Amino acid sequence: MNFFTRTCLRVLTLSLTGLTPLAGQAAAPQGRHIALPGVNLWYTDTGGDGEPLVLLHANTGTSASWEYQQDDFSRAGYRVIAFDRRGSGQSTPDSSSGAQPGTVADDLDALVKQLGIDRFHLLGIAGGGFIALDYAAWHGDKLQSLTVAASTGSIQEDEIQQFIKRIEIPGIREQSATYREVGASYRGANPEGLKKWHDIEEGARQAGVPSQPLRSPNTYQKISQLNMPVSVISAGADLLAPPALMMLWVKHLAQHEWTLIPDAGHAVAWERPEQFNKTVLAFLAKHRVKRSG
């Protein structure tokens, strides 16, 4: 039974019995479509009055990729929101209502406006990190904090691009994404988890739907202007965004916290959820709004 099915069954059970989650339990994320310009966007939302935390999945993932994060983050008191990017998962483009393909940053901004959210924490992993940086440079005023994990940042400087060329394993793009994105230790030790990751990846991209560009290219200059608290999480066995590559762009941030999770691949949040979640929650706790009373 996959994550979406389990979630639907839990929501249905609660609604039929009239029960609500017990104190200390995580709220079940409820999935639905919302009509935004150019897209019927699929998103999940744990609800509640906690500070909103929006999760941006990798290019090979969907909102289901956050299975191991949603409960922990919700239990810690956050309203956890994740969505399938246009052309991914269950989101479907709607050319009758807006231009295609649009940008993810614009879709994100339209989503939080529709949900009545003024400020929120933002977390992006891998390709989701590209978008997180893009959005932060555009609407940093709306971000309480920013977390970027296992990501090249899609930084356009030649220094980064040459590094990427030097580490590229010949022919790896023709292989299954599991070989380049999931660490060897995880692949060997957790065949069930690997299958779940692969199943999500297999259904992530919709055929024929163009990828969305950034609002503007990510550059050293662009990210140097970010002024919100930033956490950067790297993975020691990441073939695509190894720590040494990430450090090239991270050093251009005005401020940041750096965490290295060893023996984890590009899919660090999936492979090492306990360490990943602990790191994220410790950072978020420093930047929660202090409530009176």
PDB file of N, CA, C and O in Angstrom, residues 83-132:
ATOM      1  N   PHE A  83       3.751  19.863  -2.719  1.00  0.00           N
ATOM      2  CA  PHE A  83       2.964  19.814  -3.948  1.00  0.00           C
ATOM      3  C   PHE A  83       3.746  19.175  -5.077  1.00  0.00           C
ATOM      4  O   PHE A  83       4.984  19.146  -5.065  1.00  0.00           O
ATOM      5  N   ASP A  84       2.999  18.613  -6.038  1.00  0.00           N
ATOM      6  CA  ASP A  84       3.598  18.057  -7.250  1.00  0.00           C
ATOM      7  C   ASP A  84       3.808  19.195  -8.243  1.00  0.00           C
ATOM      8  O   ASP A  84       2.840  19.875  -8.614  1.00  0.00           O
ATOM      9  N   ARG A  85       5.039  19.398  -8.663  1.00  0.00           N
ATOM     10  CA  ARG A  85       5.299  20.449  -9.620  1.00  0.00           C
ATOM     11  C   ARG A  85       4.564  20.168 -10.930  1.00  0.00           C
ATOM     12  O   ARG A  85       4.245  19.029 -11.258  1.00  0.00           O
ATOM     13  N   ARG A  86       4.288  21.203 -11.661  1.00  0.00           N
ATOM     14  CA  ARG A  86       3.610  21.079 -12.945  1.00  0.00           C
ATOM     15  C   ARG A  86       4.350  20.061 -13.827  1.00  0.00           C
ATOM     16  O   ARG A  86       5.555  20.154 -14.016  1.00  0.00           O
ATOM     17  N   GLY A  87       3.614  19.066 -14.335  1.00  0.00           N
ATOM     18  CA  GLY A  87       4.238  18.016 -15.135  1.00  0.00           C
ATOM     19  C   GLY A  87       4.737  16.847 -14.310  1.00  0.00           C
ATOM     20  O   GLY A  87       5.298  15.902 -14.859  1.00  0.00           O
ATOM     21  N   SER A  88       4.533  16.895 -12.994  1.00  0.00           N
ATOM     22  CA  SER A  88       4.964  15.820 -12.103  1.00  0.00           C
ATOM     23  C   SER A  88       3.782  15.256 -11.330  1.00  0.00           C
ATOM     24  O   SER A  88       2.833  15.984 -11.019  1.00  0.00           O
ATOM     25  N   GLY A  89       3.844  13.981 -11.039  1.00  0.00           N
ATOM     26  CA  GLY A  89       2.843  13.364 -10.179  1.00  0.00           C
ATOM     27  C   GLY A  89       1.430  13.579 -10.655  1.00  0.00           C
ATOM     28  O   GLY A  89       1.085  13.295 -11.798  1.00  0.00           O
ATOM     29  N   GLN A  90       0.597  14.137  -9.772  1.00  0.00           N
ATOM     30  CA  GLN A  90      -0.825  14.285 -10.059  1.00  0.00           C
ATOM     31  C   GLN A  90      -1.228  15.703 -10.481  1.00  0.00           C
ATOM     32  O   GLN A  90      -2.415  15.962 -10.668  1.00  0.00           O
ATOM     33  N   SER A  91      -0.259  16.612 -10.619  1.00  0.00           N
ATOM     34  CA  SER A  91      -0.576  17.949 -11.124  1.00  0.00           C
ATOM     35  C   SER A  91      -0.707  17.891 -12.642  1.00  0.00           C
ATOM     36  O   SER A  91       0.051  17.194 -13.313  1.00  0.00           O
ATOM     37  N   THR A  92      -1.666  18.634 -13.176  1.00  0.00           N
ATOM     38  CA  THR A  92      -1.884  18.616 -14.623  1.00  0.00           C
ATOM     39  C   THR A  92      -1.966  20.038 -15.163  1.00  0.00           C
ATOM     40  O   THR A  92      -2.670  20.884 -14.609  1.00  0.00           O
ATOM     41  N   PRO A  93      -1.243  20.328 -16.252  1.00  0.00           N
ATOM     42  CA  PRO A  93      -1.302  21.665 -16.839  1.00  0.00           C
ATOM     43  C   PRO A  93      -2.682  21.948 -17.426  1.00  0.00           C
ATOM     44  O   PRO A  93      -3.378  21.040 -17.881  1.00  0.00           O
ATOM     45  N   ASP A  94      -3.081  23.217 -17.382  1.00  0.00           N
ATOM     46  CA  ASP A  94      -4.370  23.645 -17.918  1.00  0.00           C
ATOM     47  C   ASP A  94      -4.129  24.890 -18.767  1.00  0.00           C
ATOM     48  O   ASP A  94      -4.122  26.006 -18.256  1.00  0.00           O
ATOM     49  N   SER A  95      -3.919  24.675 -20.067  1.00  0.00           N
ATOM     50  CA  SER A  95      -3.568  25.793 -20.947  1.00  0.00           C
ATOM     51  C   SER A  95      -4.705  26.789 -21.108  1.00  0.00           C
ATOM     52  O   SER A  95      -4.486  27.927 -21.521  1.00  0.00           O
ATOM     53  N   SER A  96      -5.928  26.393 -20.757  1.00  0.00           N
ATOM     54  CA  SER A  96      -7.058  27.311 -20.891  1.00  0.00           C
ATOM     55  C   SER A  96      -7.067  28.392 -19.818  1.00  0.00           C
ATOM     56  O   SER A  96      -7.742  29.408 -19.955  1.00  0.00           O
ATOM     57  N   SER A  97      -6.299  28.174 -18.732  1.00  0.00           N
ATOM     58  CA  SER A  97      -6.353  29.118 -17.621  1.00  0.00           C
ATOM     59  C   SER A  97      -5.050  29.874 -17.389  1.00  0.00           C
ATOM     60  O   SER A  97      -4.961  30.673 -16.465  1.00  0.00           O
ATOM     61  N   GLY A  98      -4.031  29.597 -18.207  1.00  0.00           N
ATOM     62  CA  GLY A  98      -2.782  30.311 -18.009  1.00  0.00           C
ATOM     63  C   GLY A  98      -1.698  29.831 -18.949  1.00  0.00           C
ATOM     64  O   GLY A  98      -1.831  28.795 -19.598  1.00  0.00           O
ATOM     65  N   ALA A  99      -0.611  30.587 -18.985  1.00  0.00           N
ATOM     66  CA  ALA A  99       0.487  30.267 -19.891  1.00  0.00           C
ATOM     67  C   ALA A  99       1.224  29.015 -19.445  1.00  0.00           C
ATOM     68  O   ALA A  99       1.256  28.673 -18.260  1.00  0.00           O
ATOM     69  N   GLN A 100       1.821  28.325 -20.435  1.00  0.00           N
ATOM     70  CA  GLN A 100       2.623  27.148 -20.166  1.00  0.00           C
ATOM     71  C   GLN A 100       4.077  27.420 -20.574  1.00  0.00           C
ATOM     72  O   GLN A 100       4.301  28.124 -21.559  1.00  0.00           O
ATOM     73  N   PRO A 101       5.081  26.886 -19.883  1.00  0.00           N
ATOM     74  CA  PRO A 101       4.914  26.053 -18.700  1.00  0.00           C
ATOM     75  C   PRO A 101       4.903  26.834 -17.397  1.00  0.00           C
ATOM     76  O   PRO A 101       4.752  26.264 -16.330  1.00  0.00           O
ATOM     77  N   GLY A 102       5.072  28.161 -17.467  1.00  0.00           N
ATOM     78  CA  GLY A 102       5.145  28.942 -16.232  1.00  0.00           C
ATOM     79  C   GLY A 102       6.424  28.625 -15.468  1.00  0.00           C
ATOM     80  O   GLY A 102       7.302  27.926 -15.960  1.00  0.00           O
ATOM     81  N   THR A 103       6.548  29.140 -14.254  1.00  0.00           N
ATOM     82  CA  THR A 103       7.695  28.809 -13.397  1.00  0.00           C
ATOM     83  C   THR A 103       7.167  28.218 -12.099  1.00  0.00           C
ATOM     84  O   THR A 103       6.051  28.518 -11.663  1.00  0.00           O
ATOM     85  N   VAL A 104       7.992  27.381 -11.471  1.00  0.00           N
ATOM     86  CA  VAL A 104       7.572  26.788 -10.202  1.00  0.00           C
ATOM     87  C   VAL A 104       7.445  27.855  -9.128  1.00  0.00           C
ATOM     88  O   VAL A 104       6.559  27.797  -8.270  1.00  0.00           O
ATOM     89  N   ALA A 105       8.328  28.850  -9.170  1.00  0.00           N
ATOM     90  CA  ALA A 105       8.253  29.928  -8.178  1.00  0.00           C
ATOM     91  C   ALA A 105       6.909  30.639  -8.247  1.00  0.00           C
ATOM     92  O   ALA A 105       6.310  30.968  -7.213  1.00  0.00           O
ATOM     93  N   ASP A 106       6.408  30.872  -9.462  1.00  0.00           N
ATOM     94  CA  ASP A 106       5.095  31.512  -9.604  1.00  0.00           C
ATOM     95  C   ASP A 106       3.982  30.592  -9.110  1.00  0.00           C
ATOM     96  O   ASP A 106       3.020  31.062  -8.475  1.00  0.00           O
ATOM     97  N   ASP A 107       4.097  29.287  -9.394  1.00  0.00           N
ATOM     98  CA  ASP A 107       3.099  28.348  -8.900  1.00  0.00           C
ATOM     99  C   ASP A 107       3.111  28.294  -7.372  1.00  0.00           C
ATOM    100  O   ASP A 107       2.059  28.266  -6.725  1.00  0.00           O
ATOM    101  N   LEU A 108       4.303  28.280  -6.792  1.00  0.00           N
ATOM    102  CA  LEU A 108       4.435  28.285  -5.339  1.00  0.00           C
ATOM    103  C   LEU A 108       3.798  29.530  -4.748  1.00  0.00           C
ATOM    104  O   LEU A 108       3.049  29.461  -3.758  1.00  0.00           O
ATOM    105  N   ASP A 109       4.075  30.672  -5.338  1.00  0.00           N
ATOM    106  CA  ASP A 109       3.533  31.925  -4.807  1.00  0.00           C
ATOM    107  C   ASP A 109       2.009  31.949  -4.921  1.00  0.00           C
ATOM    108  O   ASP A 109       1.317  32.402  -3.998  1.00  0.00           O
ATOM    109  N   ALA A 110       1.491  31.446  -6.048  1.00  0.00           N
ATOM    110  CA  ALA A 110       0.034  31.401  -6.217  1.00  0.00           C
ATOM    111  C   ALA A 110      -0.599  30.453  -5.204  1.00  0.00           C
ATOM    112  O   ALA A 110      -1.679  30.727  -4.661  1.00  0.00           O
ATOM    113  N   LEU A 111       0.074  29.341  -4.916  1.00  0.00           N
ATOM    114  CA  LEU A 111      -0.456  28.377  -3.950  1.00  0.00           C
ATOM    115  C   LEU A 111      -0.539  28.984  -2.556  1.00  0.00           C
ATOM    116  O   LEU A 111      -1.587  28.894  -1.896  1.00  0.00           O
ATOM    117  N   VAL A 112       0.546  29.595  -2.079  1.00  0.00           N
ATOM    118  CA  VAL A 112       0.507  30.124  -0.715  1.00  0.00           C
ATOM    119  C   VAL A 112      -0.494  31.275  -0.599  1.00  0.00           C
ATOM    120  O   VAL A 112      -1.136  31.456   0.455  1.00  0.00           O
ATOM    121  N   LYS A 113      -0.668  32.047  -1.676  1.00  0.00           N
ATOM    122  CA  LYS A 113      -1.670  33.105  -1.641  1.00  0.00           C
ATOM    123  C   LYS A 113      -3.068  32.521  -1.526  1.00  0.00           C
ATOM    124  O   LYS A 113      -3.897  33.007  -0.749  1.00  0.00           O
ATOM    125  N   GLN A 114      -3.340  31.481  -2.315  1.00  0.00           N
ATOM    126  CA  GLN A 114      -4.661  30.832  -2.250  1.00  0.00           C
ATOM    127  C   GLN A 114      -4.924  30.247  -0.864  1.00  0.00           C
ATOM    128  O   GLN A 114      -6.058  30.225  -0.399  1.00  0.00           O
ATOM    129  N   LEU A 115      -3.876  29.770  -0.212  1.00  0.00           N
ATOM    130  CA  LEU A 115      -4.025  29.177   1.123  1.00  0.00           C
ATOM    131  C   LEU A 115      -4.001  30.228   2.230  1.00  0.00           C
ATOM    132  O   LEU A 115      -4.125  29.891   3.406  1.00  0.00           O
ATOM    133  N   GLY A 116      -3.850  31.498   1.855  1.00  0.00           N
ATOM    134  CA  GLY A 116      -3.867  32.570   2.846  1.00  0.00           C
ATOM    135  C   GLY A 116      -2.630  32.618   3.715  1.00  0.00           C
ATOM    136  O   GLY A 116      -2.685  33.065   4.864  1.00  0.00           O
ATOM    137  N   ILE A 117      -1.487  32.192   3.171  1.00  0.00           N
ATOM    138  CA  ILE A 117      -0.237  32.143   3.924  1.00  0.00           C
ATOM    139  C   ILE A 117       0.618  33.355   3.567  1.00  0.00           C
ATOM    140  O   ILE A 117       0.925  33.590   2.398  1.00  0.00           O
ATOM    141  N   ASP A 118       1.006  34.121   4.581  1.00  0.00           N
ATOM    142  CA  ASP A 118       1.821  35.314   4.360  1.00  0.00           C
ATOM    143  C   ASP A 118       3.315  35.031   4.468  1.00  0.00           C
ATOM    144  O   ASP A 118       4.115  35.542   3.694  1.00  0.00           O
ATOM    145  N   ARG A 119       3.702  34.218   5.478  1.00  0.00           N
ATOM    146  CA  ARG A 119       5.110  33.874   5.691  1.00  0.00           C
ATOM    147  C   ARG A 119       5.218  32.385   5.974  1.00  0.00           C
ATOM    148  O   ARG A 119       4.325  31.798   6.595  1.00  0.00           O
ATOM    149  N   PHE A 120       6.338  31.812   5.555  1.00  0.00           N
ATOM    150  CA  PHE A 120       6.488  30.364   5.726  1.00  0.00           C
ATOM    151  C   PHE A 120       7.955  29.979   5.667  1.00  0.00           C
ATOM    152  O   PHE A 120       8.812  30.752   5.237  1.00  0.00           O
ATOM    153  N   HIS A 121       8.241  28.773   6.126  1.00  0.00           N
ATOM    154  CA  HIS A 121       9.556  28.162   5.978  1.00  0.00           C
ATOM    155  C   HIS A 121       9.555  27.397   4.655  1.00  0.00           C
ATOM    156  O   HIS A 121       8.551  26.784   4.287  1.00  0.00           O
ATOM    157  N   LEU A 122      10.687  27.380   3.959  1.00  0.00           N
ATOM    158  CA  LEU A 122      10.779  26.710   2.663  1.00  0.00           C
ATOM    159  C   LEU A 122      11.951  25.739   2.676  1.00  0.00           C
ATOM    160  O   LEU A 122      13.057  26.090   3.092  1.00  0.00           O
ATOM    161  N   LEU A 123      11.694  24.519   2.222  1.00  0.00           N
ATOM    162  CA  LEU A 123      12.723  23.481   2.138  1.00  0.00           C
ATOM    163  C   LEU A 123      12.704  22.884   0.740  1.00  0.00           C
ATOM    164  O   LEU A 123      11.665  22.405   0.276  1.00  0.00           O
ATOM    165  N   GLY A 124      13.853  22.895   0.068  1.00  0.00           N
ATOM    166  CA  GLY A 124      13.954  22.292  -1.257  1.00  0.00           C
ATOM    167  C   GLY A 124      15.127  21.344  -1.320  1.00  0.00           C
ATOM    168  O   GLY A 124      16.215  21.648  -0.812  1.00  0.00           O
ATOM    169  N   ILE A 125      14.916  20.185  -1.936  1.00  0.00           N
ATOM    170  CA  ILE A 125      15.987  19.202  -2.081  1.00  0.00           C
ATOM    171  C   ILE A 125      16.295  18.992  -3.558  1.00  0.00           C
ATOM    172  O   ILE A 125      15.388  18.975  -4.395  1.00  0.00           O
ATOM    173  N   ALA A 126      17.591  18.854  -3.873  1.00  0.00           N
ATOM    174  CA  ALA A 126      18.043  18.587  -5.242  1.00  0.00           C
ATOM    175  C   ALA A 126      17.456  19.642  -6.189  1.00  0.00           C
ATOM    176  O   ALA A 126      17.661  20.837  -5.985  1.00  0.00           O
ATOM    177  N   GLY A 127      16.675  19.213  -7.218  1.00  0.00           N
ATOM    178  CA  GLY A 127      16.060  20.180  -8.128  1.00  0.00           C
ATOM    179  C   GLY A 127      15.105  21.119  -7.413  1.00  0.00           C
ATOM    180  O   GLY A 127      14.901  22.259  -7.846  1.00  0.00           O
ATOM    181  N   GLY A 128      14.516  20.665  -6.315  1.00  0.00           N
ATOM    182  CA  GLY A 128      13.687  21.553  -5.505  1.00  0.00           C
ATOM    183  C   GLY A 128      14.495  22.666  -4.879  1.00  0.00           C
ATOM    184  O   GLY A 128      13.976  23.749  -4.589  1.00  0.00           O
ATOM    185  N   GLY A 129      15.797  22.408  -4.673  1.00  0.00           N
ATOM    186  CA  GLY A 129      16.687  23.445  -4.157  1.00  0.00           C
ATOM    187  C   GLY A 129      16.917  24.555  -5.160  1.00  0.00           C
ATOM    188  O   GLY A 129      17.090  25.716  -4.772  1.00  0.00           O
ATOM    189  N   PHE A 130      16.920  24.213  -6.476  1.00  0.00           N
ATOM    190  CA  PHE A 130      17.045  25.256  -7.501  1.00  0.00           C
ATOM    191  C   PHE A 130      15.927  26.283  -7.323  1.00  0.00           C
ATOM    192  O   PHE A 130      16.142  27.490  -7.351  1.00  0.00           O
ATOM    193  N   ILE A 131      14.710  25.726  -7.173  1.00  0.00           N
ATOM    194  CA  ILE A 131      13.506  26.562  -7.089  1.00  0.00           C
ATOM    195  C   ILE A 131      13.474  27.338  -5.778  1.00  0.00           C
ATOM    196  O   ILE A 131      13.064  28.500  -5.736  1.00  0.00           O
ATOM    197  N   ALA A 132      13.924  26.687  -4.700  1.00  0.00           N
ATOM    198  CA  ALA A 132      13.932  27.351  -3.399  1.00  0.00           C
ATOM    199  C   ALA A 132      14.814  28.603  -3.446  1.00  0.00           C
ATOM    200  O   ALA A 132      14.441  29.663  -2.936  1.00  0.00           O
TER     201      ALA A 132
END
